[in-house]
PDB file of C-alpha atoms in Angstrom:
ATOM      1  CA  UNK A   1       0.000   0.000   0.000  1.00 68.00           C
ATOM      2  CA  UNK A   2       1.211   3.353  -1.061  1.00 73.00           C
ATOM      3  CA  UNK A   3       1.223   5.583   1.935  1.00 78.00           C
ATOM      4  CA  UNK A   4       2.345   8.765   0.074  1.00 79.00           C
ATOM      5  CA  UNK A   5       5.595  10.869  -0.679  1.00 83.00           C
ATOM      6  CA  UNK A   6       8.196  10.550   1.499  1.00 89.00           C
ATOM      7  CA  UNK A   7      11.095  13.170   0.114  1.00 94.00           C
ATOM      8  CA  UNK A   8      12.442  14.031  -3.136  1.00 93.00           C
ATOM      9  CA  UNK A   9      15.887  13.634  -3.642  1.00 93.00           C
ATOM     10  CA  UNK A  10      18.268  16.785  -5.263  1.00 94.00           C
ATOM     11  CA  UNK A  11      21.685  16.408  -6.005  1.00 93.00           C
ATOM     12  CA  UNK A  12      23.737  19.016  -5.159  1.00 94.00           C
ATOM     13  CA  UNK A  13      27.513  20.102  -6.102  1.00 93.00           C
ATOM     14  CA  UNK A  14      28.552  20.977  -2.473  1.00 95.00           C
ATOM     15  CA  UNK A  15      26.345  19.973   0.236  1.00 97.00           C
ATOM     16  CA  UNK A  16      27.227  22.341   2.652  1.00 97.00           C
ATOM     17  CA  UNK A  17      25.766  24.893   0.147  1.00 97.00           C
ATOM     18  CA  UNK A  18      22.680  22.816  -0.695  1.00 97.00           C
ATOM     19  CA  UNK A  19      21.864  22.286   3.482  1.00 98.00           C
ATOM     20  CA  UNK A  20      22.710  26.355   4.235  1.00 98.00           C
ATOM     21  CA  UNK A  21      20.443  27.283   1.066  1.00 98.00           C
ATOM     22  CA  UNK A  22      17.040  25.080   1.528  1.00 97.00           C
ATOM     23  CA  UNK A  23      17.514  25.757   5.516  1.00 98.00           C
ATOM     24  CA  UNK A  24      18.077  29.871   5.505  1.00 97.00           C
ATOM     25  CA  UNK A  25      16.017  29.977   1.977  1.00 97.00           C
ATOM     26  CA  UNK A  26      12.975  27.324   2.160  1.00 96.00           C
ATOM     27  CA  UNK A  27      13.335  26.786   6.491  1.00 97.00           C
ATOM     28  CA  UNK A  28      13.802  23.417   6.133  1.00 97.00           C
ATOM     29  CA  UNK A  29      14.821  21.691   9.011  1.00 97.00           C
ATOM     30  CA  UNK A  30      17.713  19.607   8.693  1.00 97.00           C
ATOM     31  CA  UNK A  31      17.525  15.761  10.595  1.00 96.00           C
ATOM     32  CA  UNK A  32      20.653  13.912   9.384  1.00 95.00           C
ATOM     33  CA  UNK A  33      23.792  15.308   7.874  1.00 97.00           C
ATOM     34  CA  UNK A  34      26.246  11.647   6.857  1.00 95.00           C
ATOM     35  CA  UNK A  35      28.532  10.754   4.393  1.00 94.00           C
ATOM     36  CA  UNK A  36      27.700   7.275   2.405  1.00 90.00           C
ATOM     37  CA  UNK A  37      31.110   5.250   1.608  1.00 92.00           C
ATOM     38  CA  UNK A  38      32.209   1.900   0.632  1.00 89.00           C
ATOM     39  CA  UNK A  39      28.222   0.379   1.590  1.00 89.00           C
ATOM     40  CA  UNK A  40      27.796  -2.724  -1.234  1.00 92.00           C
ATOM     41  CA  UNK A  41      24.000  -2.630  -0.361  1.00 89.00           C
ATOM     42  CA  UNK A  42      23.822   1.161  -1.317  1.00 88.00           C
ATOM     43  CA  UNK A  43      25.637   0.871  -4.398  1.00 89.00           C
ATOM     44  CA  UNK A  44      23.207  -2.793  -5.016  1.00 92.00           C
ATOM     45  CA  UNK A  45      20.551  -0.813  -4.128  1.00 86.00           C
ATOM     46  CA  UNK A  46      21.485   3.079  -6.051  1.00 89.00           C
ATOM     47  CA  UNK A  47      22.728   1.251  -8.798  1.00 90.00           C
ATOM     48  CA  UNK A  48      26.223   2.292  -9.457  1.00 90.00           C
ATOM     49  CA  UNK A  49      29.919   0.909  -8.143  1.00 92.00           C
ATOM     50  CA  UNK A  50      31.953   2.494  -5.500  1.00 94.00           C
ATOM     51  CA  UNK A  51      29.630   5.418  -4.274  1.00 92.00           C
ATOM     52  CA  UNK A  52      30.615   8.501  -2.096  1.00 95.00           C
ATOM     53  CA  UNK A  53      28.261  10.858  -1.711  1.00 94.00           C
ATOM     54  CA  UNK A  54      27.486  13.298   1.265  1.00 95.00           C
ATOM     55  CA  UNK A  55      23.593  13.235   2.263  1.00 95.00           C
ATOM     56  CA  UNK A  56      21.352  15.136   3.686  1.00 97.00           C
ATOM     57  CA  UNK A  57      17.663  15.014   5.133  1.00 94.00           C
ATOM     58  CA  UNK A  58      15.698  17.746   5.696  1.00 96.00           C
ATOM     59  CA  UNK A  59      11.900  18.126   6.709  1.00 96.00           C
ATOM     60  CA  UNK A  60       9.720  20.740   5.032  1.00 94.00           C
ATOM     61  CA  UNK A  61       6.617  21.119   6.128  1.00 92.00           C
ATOM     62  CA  UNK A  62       4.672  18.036   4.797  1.00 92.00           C
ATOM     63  CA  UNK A  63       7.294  16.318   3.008  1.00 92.00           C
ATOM     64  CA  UNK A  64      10.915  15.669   3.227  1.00 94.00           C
ATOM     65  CA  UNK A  65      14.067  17.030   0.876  1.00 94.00           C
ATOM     66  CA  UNK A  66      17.093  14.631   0.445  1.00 95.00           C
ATOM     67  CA  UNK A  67      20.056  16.219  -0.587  1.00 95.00           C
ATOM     68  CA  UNK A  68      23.183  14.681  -2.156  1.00 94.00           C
ATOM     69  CA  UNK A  69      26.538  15.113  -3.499  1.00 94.00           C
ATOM     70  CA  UNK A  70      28.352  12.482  -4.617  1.00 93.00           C
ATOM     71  CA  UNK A  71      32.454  12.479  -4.821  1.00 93.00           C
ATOM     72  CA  UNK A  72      31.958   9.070  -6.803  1.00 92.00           C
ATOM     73  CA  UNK A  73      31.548   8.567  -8.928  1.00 93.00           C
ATOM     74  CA  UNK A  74      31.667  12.180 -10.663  1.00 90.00           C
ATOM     75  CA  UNK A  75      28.574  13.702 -11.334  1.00 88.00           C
ATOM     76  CA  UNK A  76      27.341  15.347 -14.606  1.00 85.00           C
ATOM     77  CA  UNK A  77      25.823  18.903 -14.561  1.00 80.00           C
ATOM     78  CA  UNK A  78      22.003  18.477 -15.362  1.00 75.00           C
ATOM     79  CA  UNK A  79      20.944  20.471 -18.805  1.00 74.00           C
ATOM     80  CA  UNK A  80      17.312  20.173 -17.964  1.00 76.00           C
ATOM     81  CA  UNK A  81      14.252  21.863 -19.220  1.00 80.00           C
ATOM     82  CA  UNK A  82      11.017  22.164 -17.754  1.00 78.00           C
ATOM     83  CA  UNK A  83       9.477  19.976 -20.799  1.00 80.00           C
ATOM     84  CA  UNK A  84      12.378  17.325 -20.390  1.00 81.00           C
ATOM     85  CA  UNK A  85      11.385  13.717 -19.230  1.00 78.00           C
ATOM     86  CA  UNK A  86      12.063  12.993 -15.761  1.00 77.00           C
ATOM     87  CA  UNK A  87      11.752  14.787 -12.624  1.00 80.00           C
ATOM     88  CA  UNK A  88      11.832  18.261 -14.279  1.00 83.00           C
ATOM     89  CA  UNK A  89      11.070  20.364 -11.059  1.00 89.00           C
ATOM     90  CA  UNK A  90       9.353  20.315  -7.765  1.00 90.00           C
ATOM     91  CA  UNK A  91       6.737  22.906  -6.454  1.00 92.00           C
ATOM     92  CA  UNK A  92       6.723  24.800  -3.346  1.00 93.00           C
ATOM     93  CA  UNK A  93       3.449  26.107  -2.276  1.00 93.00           C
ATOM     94  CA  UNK A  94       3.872  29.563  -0.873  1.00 94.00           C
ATOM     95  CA  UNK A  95       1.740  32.447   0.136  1.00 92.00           C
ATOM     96  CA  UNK A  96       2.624  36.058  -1.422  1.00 93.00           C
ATOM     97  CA  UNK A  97       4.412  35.021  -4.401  1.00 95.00           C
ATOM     98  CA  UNK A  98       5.617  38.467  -5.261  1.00 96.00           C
ATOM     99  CA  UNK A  99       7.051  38.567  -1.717  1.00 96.00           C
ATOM    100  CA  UNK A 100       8.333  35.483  -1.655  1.00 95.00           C
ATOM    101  CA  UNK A 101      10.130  36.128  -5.038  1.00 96.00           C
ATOM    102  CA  UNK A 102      11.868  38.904  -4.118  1.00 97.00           C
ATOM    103  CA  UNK A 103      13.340  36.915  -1.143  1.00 96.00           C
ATOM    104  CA  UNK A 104      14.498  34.087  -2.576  1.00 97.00           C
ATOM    105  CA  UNK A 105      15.918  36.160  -5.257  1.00 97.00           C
ATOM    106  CA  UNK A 106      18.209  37.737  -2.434  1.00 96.00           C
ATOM    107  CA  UNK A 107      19.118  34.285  -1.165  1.00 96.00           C
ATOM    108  CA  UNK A 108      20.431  33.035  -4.521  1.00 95.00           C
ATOM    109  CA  UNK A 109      17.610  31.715  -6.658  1.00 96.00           C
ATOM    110  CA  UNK A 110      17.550  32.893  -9.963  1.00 96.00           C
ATOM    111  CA  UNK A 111      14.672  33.624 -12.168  1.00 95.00           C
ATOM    112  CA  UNK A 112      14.065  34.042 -16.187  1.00 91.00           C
ATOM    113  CA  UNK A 113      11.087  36.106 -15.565  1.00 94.00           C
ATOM    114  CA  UNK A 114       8.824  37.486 -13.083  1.00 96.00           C
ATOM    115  CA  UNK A 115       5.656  35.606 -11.598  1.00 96.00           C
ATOM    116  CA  UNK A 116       3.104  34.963 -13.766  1.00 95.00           C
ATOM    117  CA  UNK A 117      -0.726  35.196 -12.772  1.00 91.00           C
ATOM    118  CA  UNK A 118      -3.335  32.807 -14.324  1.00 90.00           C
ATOM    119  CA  UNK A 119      -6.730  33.641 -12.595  1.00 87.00           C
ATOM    120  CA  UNK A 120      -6.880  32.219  -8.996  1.00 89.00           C
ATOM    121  CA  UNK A 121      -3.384  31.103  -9.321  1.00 90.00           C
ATOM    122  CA  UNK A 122      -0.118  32.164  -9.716  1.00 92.00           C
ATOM    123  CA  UNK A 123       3.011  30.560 -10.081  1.00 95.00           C
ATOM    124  CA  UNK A 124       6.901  31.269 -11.403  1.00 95.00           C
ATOM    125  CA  UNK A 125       9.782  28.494 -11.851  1.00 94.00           C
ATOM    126  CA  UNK A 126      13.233  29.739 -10.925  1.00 93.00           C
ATOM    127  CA  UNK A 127      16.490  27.447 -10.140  1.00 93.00           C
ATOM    128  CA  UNK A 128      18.543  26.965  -6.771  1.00 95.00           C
ATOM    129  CA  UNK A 129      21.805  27.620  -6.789  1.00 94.00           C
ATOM    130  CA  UNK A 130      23.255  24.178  -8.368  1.00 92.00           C
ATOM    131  CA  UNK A 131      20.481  24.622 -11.517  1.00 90.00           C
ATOM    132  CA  UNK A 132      17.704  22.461 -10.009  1.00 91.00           C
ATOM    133  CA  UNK A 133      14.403  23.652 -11.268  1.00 91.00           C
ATOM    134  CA  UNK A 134      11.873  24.978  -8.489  1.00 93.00           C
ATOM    135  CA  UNK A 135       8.404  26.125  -9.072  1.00 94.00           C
ATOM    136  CA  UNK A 136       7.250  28.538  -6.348  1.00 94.00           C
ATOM    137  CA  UNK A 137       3.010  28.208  -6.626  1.00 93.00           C
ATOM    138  CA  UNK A 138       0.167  30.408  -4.870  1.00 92.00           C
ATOM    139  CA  UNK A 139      -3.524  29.387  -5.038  1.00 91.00           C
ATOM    140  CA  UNK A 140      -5.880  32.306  -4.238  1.00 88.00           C
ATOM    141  CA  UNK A 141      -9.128  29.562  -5.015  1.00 83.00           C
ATOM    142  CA  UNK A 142     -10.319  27.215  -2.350  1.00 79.00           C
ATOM    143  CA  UNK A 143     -11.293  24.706  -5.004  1.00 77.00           C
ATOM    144  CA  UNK A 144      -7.801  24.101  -6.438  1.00 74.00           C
ATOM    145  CA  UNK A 145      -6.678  21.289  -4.740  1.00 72.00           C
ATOM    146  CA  UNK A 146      -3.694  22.447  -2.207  1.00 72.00           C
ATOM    147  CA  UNK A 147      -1.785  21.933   0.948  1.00 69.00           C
TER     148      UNK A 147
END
């Protein structure tokens, strides 16, 4: 039985970086903070021979955030679009878009435009500082399903 989402995982090119910016930028609380290293039933169970990778767990309000940064083996910088297959981006609800844009801008998200209203909704991607996709989302409707 499916119970729901537990976290999504980002990967992250220095995970000291990745925990300061979802803590000071999102206030995520961060749980663990461990380094994964010569484990056979991680790399069985990732996939891939001889991992390192530093880790991170962090609780947002309903969900969790997983961050990683792997030493091995050597990570490839992500050219993903929005419309790419995959995980293209994860949404943060938020209240005050405008607001909330303009402080995440100051603590180093970056944006190709300004938010963008569509009715009872409003909503603007941006990226963190490692190129991960983020969409920050308001709902102004009670009848849009949200948080």
């Amino acid at each position: 039985m499916i119970k729901g989402i537990h976290h999504v995982a980002i990967g992250v090119a220095d995970l000291e970086t990745g925990i300061a910016f979802y803590r000071d930028a999102f206030g995520f609380e961060v749980l663990s903070v461990g380094e994964l290293s010569n484990d056979q039933a991680a790399d069985r169970c990732i996939g891939l021979d001889n991992c390192k990778a530093g880790v991170a767990m962090l609780k947002a309000p309903n969900a969790y955030v997983e961050l990683w940064s792997y030493q091995n083996p050597a990570p490839k910088k992500m050219t993903q679009r929005p419309c790419d297959y995959g995980y293209p981006h994860f949404a943060l609800q938020v209240t005050n878009l405008d607001d909330e844009y303009e402080r995440l801008k100051d603590k180093g998200m970056t944006f190709g435009n300004i938010p963008q209203s569509f009715g009872e909704t409003s909503a603007i991607y941006g990226q963190d500082p490692f190129g991960n996709i983020i969409e920050l989302y308001e709902i102004r409707d009670e009848s849009t399903p949200q948080l």
